[in-house]
Short mmCIF file of C-alpha atoms in Angstrom, two decimals:
data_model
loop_
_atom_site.label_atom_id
_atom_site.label_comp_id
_atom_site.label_asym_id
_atom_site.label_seq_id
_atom_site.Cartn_x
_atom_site.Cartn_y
_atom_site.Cartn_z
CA UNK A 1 -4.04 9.95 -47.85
CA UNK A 2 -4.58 13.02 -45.67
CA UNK A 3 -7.17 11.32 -43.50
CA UNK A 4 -4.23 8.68 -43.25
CA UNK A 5 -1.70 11.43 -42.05
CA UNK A 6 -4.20 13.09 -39.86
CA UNK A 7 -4.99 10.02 -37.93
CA UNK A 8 -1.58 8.44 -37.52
CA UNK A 9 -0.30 11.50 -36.32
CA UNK A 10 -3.17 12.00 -33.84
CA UNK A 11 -2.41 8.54 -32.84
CA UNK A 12 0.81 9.40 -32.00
CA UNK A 13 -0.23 12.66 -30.00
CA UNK A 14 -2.18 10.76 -27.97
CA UNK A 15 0.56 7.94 -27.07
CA UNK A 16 3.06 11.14 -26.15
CA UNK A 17 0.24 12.83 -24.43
CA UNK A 18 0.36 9.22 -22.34
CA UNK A 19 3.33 9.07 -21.64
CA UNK A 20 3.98 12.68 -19.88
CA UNK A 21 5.65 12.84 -16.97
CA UNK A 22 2.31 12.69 -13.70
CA UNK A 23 1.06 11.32 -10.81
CA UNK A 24 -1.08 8.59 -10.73
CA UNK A 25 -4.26 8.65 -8.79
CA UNK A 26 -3.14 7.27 -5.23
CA UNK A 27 -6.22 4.81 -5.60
CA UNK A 28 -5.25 3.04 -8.70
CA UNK A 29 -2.18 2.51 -7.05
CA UNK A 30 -4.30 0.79 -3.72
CA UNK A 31 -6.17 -0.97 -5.78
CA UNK A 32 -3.45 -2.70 -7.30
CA UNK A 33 -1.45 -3.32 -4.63
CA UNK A 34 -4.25 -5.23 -2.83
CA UNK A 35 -5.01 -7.55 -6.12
CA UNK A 36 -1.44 -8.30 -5.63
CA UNK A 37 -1.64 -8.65 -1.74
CA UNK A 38 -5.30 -10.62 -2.39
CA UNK A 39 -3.55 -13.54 -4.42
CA UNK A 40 -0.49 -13.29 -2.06
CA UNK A 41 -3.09 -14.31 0.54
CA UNK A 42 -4.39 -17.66 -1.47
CA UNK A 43 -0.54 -18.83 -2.15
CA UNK A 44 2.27 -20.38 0.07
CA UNK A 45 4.54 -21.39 -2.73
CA UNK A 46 7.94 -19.61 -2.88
CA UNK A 47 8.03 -19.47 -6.87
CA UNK A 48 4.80 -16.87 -6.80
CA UNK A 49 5.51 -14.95 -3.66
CA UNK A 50 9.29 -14.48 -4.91
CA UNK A 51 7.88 -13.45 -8.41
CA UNK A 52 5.71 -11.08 -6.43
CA UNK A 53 7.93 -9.60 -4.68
CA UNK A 54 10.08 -9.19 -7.44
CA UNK A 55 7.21 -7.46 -9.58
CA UNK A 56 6.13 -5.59 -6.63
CA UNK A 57 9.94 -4.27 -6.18
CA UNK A 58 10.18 -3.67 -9.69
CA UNK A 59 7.31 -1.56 -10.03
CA UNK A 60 8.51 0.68 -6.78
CA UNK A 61 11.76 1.65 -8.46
CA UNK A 62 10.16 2.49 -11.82
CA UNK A 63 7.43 4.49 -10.63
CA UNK A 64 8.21 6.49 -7.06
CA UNK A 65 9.15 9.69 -6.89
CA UNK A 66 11.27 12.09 -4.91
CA UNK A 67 8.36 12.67 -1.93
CA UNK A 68 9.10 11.49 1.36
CA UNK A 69 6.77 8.76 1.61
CA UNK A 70 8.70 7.44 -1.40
CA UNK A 71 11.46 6.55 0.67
CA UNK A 72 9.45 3.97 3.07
CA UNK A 73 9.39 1.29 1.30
CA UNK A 74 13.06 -0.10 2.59
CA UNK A 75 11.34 -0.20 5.96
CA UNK A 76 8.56 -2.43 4.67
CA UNK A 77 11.05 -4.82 3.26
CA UNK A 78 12.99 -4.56 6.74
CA UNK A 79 9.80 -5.09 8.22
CA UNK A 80 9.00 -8.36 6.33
CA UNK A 81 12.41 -9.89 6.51
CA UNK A 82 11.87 -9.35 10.79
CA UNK A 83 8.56 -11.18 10.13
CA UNK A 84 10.16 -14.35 8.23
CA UNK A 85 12.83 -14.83 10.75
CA UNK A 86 10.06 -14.69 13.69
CA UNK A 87 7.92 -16.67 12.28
CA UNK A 88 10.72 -19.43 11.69
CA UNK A 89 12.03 -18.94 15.61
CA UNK A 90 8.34 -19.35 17.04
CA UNK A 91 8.54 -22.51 15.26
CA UNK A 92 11.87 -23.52 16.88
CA UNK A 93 10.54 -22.24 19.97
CA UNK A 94 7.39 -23.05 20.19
CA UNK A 95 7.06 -27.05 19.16
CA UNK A 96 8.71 -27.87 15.85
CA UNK A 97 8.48 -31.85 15.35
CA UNK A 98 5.63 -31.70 12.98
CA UNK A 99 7.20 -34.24 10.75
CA UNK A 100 9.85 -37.43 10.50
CA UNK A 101 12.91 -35.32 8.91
CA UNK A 102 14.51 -33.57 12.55
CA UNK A 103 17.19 -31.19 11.67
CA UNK A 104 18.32 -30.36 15.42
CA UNK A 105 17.73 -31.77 19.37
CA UNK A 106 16.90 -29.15 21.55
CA UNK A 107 16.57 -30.09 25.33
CA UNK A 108 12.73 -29.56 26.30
CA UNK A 109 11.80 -27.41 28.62
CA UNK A 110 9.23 -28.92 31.00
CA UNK A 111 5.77 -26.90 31.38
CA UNK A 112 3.15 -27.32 33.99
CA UNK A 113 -0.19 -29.15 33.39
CA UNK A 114 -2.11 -26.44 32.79
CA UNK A 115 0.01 -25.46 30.00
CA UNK A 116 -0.55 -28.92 27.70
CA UNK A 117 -0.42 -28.66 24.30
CA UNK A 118 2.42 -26.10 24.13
CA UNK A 119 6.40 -26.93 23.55
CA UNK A 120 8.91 -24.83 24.64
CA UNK A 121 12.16 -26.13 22.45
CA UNK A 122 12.41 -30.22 21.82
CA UNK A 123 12.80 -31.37 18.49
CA UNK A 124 12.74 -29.28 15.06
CA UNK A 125 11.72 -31.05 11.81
CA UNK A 126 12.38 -29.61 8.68
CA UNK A 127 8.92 -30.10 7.82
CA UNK A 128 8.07 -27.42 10.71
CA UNK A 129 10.88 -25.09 9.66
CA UNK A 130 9.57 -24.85 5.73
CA UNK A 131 6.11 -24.56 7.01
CA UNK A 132 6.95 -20.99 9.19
CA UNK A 133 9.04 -20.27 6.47
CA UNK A 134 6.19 -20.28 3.83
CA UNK A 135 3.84 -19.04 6.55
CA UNK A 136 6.00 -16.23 7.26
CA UNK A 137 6.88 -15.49 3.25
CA UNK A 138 3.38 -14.88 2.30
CA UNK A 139 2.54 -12.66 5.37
CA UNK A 140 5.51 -10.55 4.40
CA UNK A 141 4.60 -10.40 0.50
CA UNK A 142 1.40 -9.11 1.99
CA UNK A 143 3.36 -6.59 4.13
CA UNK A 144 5.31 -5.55 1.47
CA UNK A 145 2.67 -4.59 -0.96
CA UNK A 146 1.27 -2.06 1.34
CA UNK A 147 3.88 -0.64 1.39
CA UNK A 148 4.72 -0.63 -2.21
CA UNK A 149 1.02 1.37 -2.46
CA UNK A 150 2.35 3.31 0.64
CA UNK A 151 5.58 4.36 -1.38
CA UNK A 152 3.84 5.09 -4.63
CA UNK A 153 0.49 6.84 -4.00
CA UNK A 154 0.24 10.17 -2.26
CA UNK A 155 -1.42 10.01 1.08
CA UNK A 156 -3.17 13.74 0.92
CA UNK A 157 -4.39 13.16 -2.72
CA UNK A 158 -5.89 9.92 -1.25
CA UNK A 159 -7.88 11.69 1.41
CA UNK A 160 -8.72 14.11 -1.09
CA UNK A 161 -10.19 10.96 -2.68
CA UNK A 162 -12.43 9.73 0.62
CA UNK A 163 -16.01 10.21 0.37
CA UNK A 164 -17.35 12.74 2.31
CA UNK A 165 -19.11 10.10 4.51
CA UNK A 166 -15.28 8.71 5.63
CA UNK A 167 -13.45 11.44 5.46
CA UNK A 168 -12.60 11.47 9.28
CA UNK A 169 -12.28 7.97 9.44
CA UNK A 170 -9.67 8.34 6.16
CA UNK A 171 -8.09 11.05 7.95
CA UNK A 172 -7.59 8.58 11.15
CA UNK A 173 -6.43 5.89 8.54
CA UNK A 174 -4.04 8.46 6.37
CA UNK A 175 -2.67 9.61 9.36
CA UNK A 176 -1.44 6.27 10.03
CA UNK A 177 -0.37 5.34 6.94
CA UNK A 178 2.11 8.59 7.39
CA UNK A 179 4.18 7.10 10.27
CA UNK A 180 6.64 5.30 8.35
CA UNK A 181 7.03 7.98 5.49
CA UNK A 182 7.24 10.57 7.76
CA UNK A 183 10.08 8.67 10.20
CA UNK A 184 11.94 7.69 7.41
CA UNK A 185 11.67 11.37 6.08
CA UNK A 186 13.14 12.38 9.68
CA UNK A 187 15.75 9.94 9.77
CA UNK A 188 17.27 11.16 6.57
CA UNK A 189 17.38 14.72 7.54
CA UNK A 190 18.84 13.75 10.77
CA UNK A 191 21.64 12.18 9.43
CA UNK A 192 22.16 14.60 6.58
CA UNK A 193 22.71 17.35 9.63
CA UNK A 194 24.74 15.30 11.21
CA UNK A 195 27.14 14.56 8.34
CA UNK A 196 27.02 18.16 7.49
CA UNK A 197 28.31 18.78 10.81
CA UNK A 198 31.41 16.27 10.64
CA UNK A 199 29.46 13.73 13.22
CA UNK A 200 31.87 10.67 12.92
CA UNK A 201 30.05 9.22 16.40
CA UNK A 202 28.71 5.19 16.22
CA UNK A 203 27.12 2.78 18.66
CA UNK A 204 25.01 3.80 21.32
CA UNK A 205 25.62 7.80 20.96
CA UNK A 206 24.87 7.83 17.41
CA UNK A 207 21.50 6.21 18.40
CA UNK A 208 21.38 8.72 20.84
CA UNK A 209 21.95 11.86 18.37
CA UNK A 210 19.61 10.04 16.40
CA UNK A 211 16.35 9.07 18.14
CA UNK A 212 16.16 12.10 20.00
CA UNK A 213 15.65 14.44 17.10
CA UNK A 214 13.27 12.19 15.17
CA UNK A 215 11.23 12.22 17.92
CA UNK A 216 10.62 15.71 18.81
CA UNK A 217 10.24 16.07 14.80
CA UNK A 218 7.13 13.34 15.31
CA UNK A 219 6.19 15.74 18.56
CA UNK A 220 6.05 19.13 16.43
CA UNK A 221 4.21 17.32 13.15
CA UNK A 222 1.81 16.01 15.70
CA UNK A 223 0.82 19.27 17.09
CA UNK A 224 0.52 21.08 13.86
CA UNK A 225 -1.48 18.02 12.54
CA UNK A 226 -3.81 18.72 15.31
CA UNK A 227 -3.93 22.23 14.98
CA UNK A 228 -4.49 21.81 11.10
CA UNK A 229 -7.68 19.59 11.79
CA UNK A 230 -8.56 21.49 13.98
CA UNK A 231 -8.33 24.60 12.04
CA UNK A 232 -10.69 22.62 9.02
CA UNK A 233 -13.07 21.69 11.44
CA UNK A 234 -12.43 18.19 11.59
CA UNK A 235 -15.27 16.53 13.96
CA UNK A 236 -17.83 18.67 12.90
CA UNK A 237 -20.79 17.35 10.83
CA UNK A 238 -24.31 18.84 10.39
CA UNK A 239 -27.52 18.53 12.01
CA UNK A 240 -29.36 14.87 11.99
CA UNK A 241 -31.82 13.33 13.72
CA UNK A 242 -31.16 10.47 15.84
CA UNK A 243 -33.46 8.16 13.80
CA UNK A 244 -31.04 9.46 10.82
CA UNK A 245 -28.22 8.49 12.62
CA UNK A 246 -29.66 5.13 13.33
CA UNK A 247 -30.70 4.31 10.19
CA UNK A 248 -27.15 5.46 8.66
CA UNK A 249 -25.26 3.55 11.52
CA UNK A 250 -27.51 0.53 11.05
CA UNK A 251 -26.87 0.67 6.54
CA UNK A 252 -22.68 0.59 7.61
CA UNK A 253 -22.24 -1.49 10.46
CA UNK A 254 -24.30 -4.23 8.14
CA UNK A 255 -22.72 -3.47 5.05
CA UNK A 256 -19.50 -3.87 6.54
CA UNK A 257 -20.09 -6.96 8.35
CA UNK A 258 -21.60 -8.31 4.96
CA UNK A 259 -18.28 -7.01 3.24
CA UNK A 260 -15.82 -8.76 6.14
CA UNK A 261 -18.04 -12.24 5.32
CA UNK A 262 -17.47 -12.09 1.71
CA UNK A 263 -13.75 -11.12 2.13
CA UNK A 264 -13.53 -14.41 3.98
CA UNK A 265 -15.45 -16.42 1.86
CA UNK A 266 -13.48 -15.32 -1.52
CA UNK A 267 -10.24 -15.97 0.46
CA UNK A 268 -10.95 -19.20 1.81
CA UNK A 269 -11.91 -22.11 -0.48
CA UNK A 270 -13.49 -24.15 1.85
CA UNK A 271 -16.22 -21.93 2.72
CA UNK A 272 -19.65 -22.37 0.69
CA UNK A 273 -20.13 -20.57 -2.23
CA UNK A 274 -22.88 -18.09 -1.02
CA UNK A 275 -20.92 -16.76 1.72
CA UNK A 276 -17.97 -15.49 -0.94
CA UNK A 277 -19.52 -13.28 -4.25
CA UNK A 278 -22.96 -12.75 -3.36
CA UNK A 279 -22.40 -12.42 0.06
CA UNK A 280 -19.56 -9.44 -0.82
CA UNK A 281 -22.06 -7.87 -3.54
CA UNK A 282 -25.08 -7.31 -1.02
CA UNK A 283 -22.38 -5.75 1.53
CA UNK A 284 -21.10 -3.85 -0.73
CA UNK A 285 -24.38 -2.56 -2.04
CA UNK A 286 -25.39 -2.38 1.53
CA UNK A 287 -22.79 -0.41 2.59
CA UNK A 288 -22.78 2.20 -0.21
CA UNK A 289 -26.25 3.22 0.61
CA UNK A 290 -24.75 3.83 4.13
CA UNK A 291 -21.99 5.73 2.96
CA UNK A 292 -24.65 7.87 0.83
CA UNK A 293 -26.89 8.56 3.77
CA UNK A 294 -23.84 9.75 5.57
CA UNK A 295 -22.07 11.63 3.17
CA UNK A 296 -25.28 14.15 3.45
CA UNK A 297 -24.44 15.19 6.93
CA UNK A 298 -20.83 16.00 5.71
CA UNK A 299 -19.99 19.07 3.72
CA UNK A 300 -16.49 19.11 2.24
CA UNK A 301 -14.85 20.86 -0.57
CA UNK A 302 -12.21 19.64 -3.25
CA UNK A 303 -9.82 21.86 -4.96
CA UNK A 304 -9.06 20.22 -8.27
CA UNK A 305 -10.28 17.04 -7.75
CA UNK A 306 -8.26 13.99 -9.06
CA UNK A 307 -9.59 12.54 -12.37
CA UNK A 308 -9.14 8.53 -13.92
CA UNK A 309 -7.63 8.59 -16.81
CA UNK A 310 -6.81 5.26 -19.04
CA UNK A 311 -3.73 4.88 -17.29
CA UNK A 312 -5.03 5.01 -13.80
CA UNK A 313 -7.75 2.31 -15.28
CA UNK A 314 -4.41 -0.27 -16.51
CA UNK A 315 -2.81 0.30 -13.22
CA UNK A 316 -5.30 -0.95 -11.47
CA UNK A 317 -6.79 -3.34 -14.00
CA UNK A 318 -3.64 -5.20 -13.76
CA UNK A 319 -3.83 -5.60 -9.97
CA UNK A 320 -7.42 -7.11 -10.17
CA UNK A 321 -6.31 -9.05 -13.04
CA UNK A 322 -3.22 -10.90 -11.21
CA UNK A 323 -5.80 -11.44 -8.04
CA UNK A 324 -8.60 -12.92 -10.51
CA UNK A 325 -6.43 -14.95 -12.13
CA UNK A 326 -4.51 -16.82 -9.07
CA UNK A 327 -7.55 -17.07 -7.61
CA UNK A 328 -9.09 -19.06 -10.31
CA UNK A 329 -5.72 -21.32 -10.30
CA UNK A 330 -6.18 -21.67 -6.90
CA UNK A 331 -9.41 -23.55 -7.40
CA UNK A 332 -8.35 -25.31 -11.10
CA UNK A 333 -4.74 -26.73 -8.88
CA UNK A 334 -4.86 -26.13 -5.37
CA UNK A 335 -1.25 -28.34 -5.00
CA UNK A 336 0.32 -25.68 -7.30
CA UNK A 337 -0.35 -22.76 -4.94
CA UNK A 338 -0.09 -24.81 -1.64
CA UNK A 339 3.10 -26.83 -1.50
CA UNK A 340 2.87 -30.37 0.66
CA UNK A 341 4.94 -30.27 3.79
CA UNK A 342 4.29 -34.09 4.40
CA UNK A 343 6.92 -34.98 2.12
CA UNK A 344 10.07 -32.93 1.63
CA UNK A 345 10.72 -31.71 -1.95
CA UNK A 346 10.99 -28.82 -4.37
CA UNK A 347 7.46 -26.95 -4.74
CA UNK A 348 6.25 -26.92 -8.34
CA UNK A 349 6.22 -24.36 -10.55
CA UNK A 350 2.75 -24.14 -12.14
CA UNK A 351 3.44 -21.51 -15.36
CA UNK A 352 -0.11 -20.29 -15.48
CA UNK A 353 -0.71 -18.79 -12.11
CA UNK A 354 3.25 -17.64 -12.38
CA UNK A 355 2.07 -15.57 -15.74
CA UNK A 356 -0.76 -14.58 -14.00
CA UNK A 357 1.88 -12.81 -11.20
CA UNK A 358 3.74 -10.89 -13.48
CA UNK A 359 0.55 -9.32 -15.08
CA UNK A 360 1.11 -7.43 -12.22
CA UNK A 361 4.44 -5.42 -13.31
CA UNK A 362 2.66 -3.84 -16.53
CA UNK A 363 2.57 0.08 -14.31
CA UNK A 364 6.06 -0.09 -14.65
CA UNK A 365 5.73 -0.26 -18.63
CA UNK A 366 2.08 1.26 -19.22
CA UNK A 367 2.02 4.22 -16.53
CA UNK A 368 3.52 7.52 -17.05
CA UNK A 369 6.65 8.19 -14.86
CA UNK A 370 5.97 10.33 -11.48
CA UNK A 371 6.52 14.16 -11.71
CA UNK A 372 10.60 15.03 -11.73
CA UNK A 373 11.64 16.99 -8.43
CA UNK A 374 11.77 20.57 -9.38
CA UNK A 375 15.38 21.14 -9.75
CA UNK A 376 15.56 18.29 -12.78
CA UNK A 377 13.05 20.07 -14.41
CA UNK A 378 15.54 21.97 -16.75
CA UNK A 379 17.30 18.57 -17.84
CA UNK A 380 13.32 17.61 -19.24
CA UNK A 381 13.09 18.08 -23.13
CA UNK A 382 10.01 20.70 -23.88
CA UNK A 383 8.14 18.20 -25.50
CA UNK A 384 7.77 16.10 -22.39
CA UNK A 385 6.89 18.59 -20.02
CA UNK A 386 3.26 18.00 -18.89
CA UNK A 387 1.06 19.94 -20.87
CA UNK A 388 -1.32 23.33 -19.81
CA UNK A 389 -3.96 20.35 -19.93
CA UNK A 390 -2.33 17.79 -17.61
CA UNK A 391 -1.19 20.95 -15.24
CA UNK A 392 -4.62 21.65 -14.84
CA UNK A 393 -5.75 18.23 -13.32
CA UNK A 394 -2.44 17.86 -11.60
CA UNK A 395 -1.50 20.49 -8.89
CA UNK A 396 2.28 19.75 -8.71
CA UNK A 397 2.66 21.42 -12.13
CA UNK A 398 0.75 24.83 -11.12
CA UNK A 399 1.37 26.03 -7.42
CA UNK A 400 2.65 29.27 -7.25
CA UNK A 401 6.14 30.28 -6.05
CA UNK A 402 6.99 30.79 -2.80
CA UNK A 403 3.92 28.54 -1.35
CA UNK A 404 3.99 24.99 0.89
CA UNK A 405 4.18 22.23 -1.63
CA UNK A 406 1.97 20.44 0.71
CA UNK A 407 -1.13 22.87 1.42
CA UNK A 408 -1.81 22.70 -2.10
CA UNK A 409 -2.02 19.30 -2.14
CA UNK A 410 -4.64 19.04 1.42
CA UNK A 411 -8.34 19.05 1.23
CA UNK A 412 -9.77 22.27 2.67
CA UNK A 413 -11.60 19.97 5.17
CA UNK A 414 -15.15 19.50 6.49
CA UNK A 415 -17.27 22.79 7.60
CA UNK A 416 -20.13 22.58 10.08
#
């Protein structure tokens, strides 16, 4: 009976334990993202890439924080609705009487021989329409989950995550991945000042009271981002011999190009079978041994680095799992995941790969919610603080008072 009591209430440790309040590791949160991105890719049927969107959105509310590069993710979705609506103009503009049903007569513009093949205006067929619509749909599901992974991971814990043999090359690609966080970041503060000052200005001098300050905030991060690399010797990376670095450069550039083939191959179904799985597995294997011959020139250093835990493991199980599984409806029913444009009707609604899609909102359920900001941390009960253990493998929880939140959370960077 004791063993009984014991266990259950170990059982029960470990499911609070779970549960405590943390951030995930940024790559679960990539990898999961792309599964979803990966079957978004193999689909044009509005059922799935709504549900996707929907699971994607979902999971963004339940599971961002209070950082700045939280608050990007609005831009993403602003930046997919601008890609739907383009995609259906170039359409309009650019030819679209692929099919019998015409929804409008547009006078043609005439173009010079040299220019046949292309339509400026004429005709539009609701066939055409549908098709940039879809087109468009899935390129902005894509879109979007980037920048659900962009919202939810932390961009310095994932270039604490790099290997040493791309850690410039993460920097470069981290850097990036900052803009929009960082903008939207500046845009908020902006405004805040201005409605702190009674600014009751619209139109054109808003903009103007606007744009200016967000850019000379982009001007100052940039220069202390380049003194900061600077400063950790980014650039620098030991002695090798040129055979070395011919060898190392000839492992990548091959593993990569293996690793682009494969990519292709997986995502399109009409390519022979070798070129997809195997071809992918000898890149990647490839390109590892690169990255390992590499990595030796580069010495870094980690300060606490980030651990997988089970949760980490779901989060991104359930990415791969949503890719695997469309992916192997896309070759069971290829008319359930591609919708006919040759005749106009309502695009099926297959239930299995649609399951298979909301695999893909489990984080929201089976991850621990993201650390509260500091000033909600009184409104916590004690027994879901994060623990001495958690605090340990989470920096957040243990920076001293008084210091940047985000030095803590940096790599010390790459010494010659």
């Amino acid at each position: 009976m004791r063993d009984r009591v014991t266990g259950a209430t170990g059982a029960t440790g470990v499911v609070s334990t779970y549960f405590l309040p943390r951030d995930l590791h940024p790559v679960a949160w990539w990898v999961w993202a792309l599964g979803i991105a990966t079957a978004a890719s193999r689909t044009t049927n509005p059922w799935l890439l709504g549900s996707m969107l929907a699971v994607v959105g979902y999971v963004v509310v339940a599971r961002r924080g209070s950082e700045p590069w939280a608050m990007s993710f609005r831009l993403y979705v602003y930046l997919g609705v601008f890609i739907v609506v383009m995609r259906v103009l170039f359409r309009v503009v650019f030819g679209g009487a692929e099919g019998p049903t015409i929804l409008l007569r547009l006078p043609e513009v005439p173009l010079p021989a040299w220019a046949a093949g292309i339509r400026l205006f004429g005709d539009v067929s609701a066939e055409s329409v549908l098709g940039g619509l879809y087109d468009g749909l899935r390129l902005a599901t894509m879109v979007i989950c980037l920048g659900a992974a962009n919202a939810l991971a932390n961009p310095k814990r994932l270039l604490k995550s790099m290997p040493s043999a791309l850690y410039e090359v993460g920097t470069a690609v981290v850097v990036a991945l900052s803009v929009f966080p960082q903008l939207a970041e500046s845009v908020l503060r902006v405004n805040r000042a201005r409605r702190l000052r009674g600014s009751t200005s619209t139109g054109r001098r808003a903009l103007r009271s606007v744009v200016i300050p967000v850019l000379e905030d982009a001007l100052d991060r940039s220069l202390r981002l380049a003194a900061s690399m600077d400063s950790r010797g980014y650039g620098r990376a030991g002695e090798a011999t040129p055979r070395q670095r011919a060898t190392t450069g000839l492992f990548m550039v091959t593993g990569l190009v293996g690793l682009c083939v494969g990519v292709y191959g997986t995502l399109d179904g009409t390519t022979p079978a070798y070129l997809g799985g195997p071809m992918l597995a000898v890149g990647l294997v490839v390109g590892m041994t690169g990255f390992v011959l590499a990595g030796r020139r580069v010495q870094r250093t980690r300060y606490r680095p980030d651990r997988w835990h089970l949760a980490e493991v779901v989060t991104a199980g359930s990415g791969v799992l949503v890719a695997v599984l469309v992916l192997t409806s896309s070759s069971a029913d290829p008319a359930a995941l591609t919708p006919s444009l040759l005749q106009l009707s309502w695009p099926l609604l297959a239930w299995a790969p649609l399951a298979a899609v909301w695999v893909g909102v489990l984080p929201a359920f089976l991850s621990p919610p993201p650390v509260p900001p500091h000033d909600e941390l009184d409104d916590v009960p004690d027994d879901r603080l994060p623990t001495r253990h958690h605090r340990d493998h989470h920096p957040s929880h243990d920076r001293p008072h008084g210091r940047s939140h985000g030095r803590d959370d940096e790599s010390v960077g790459s010494r010659p």
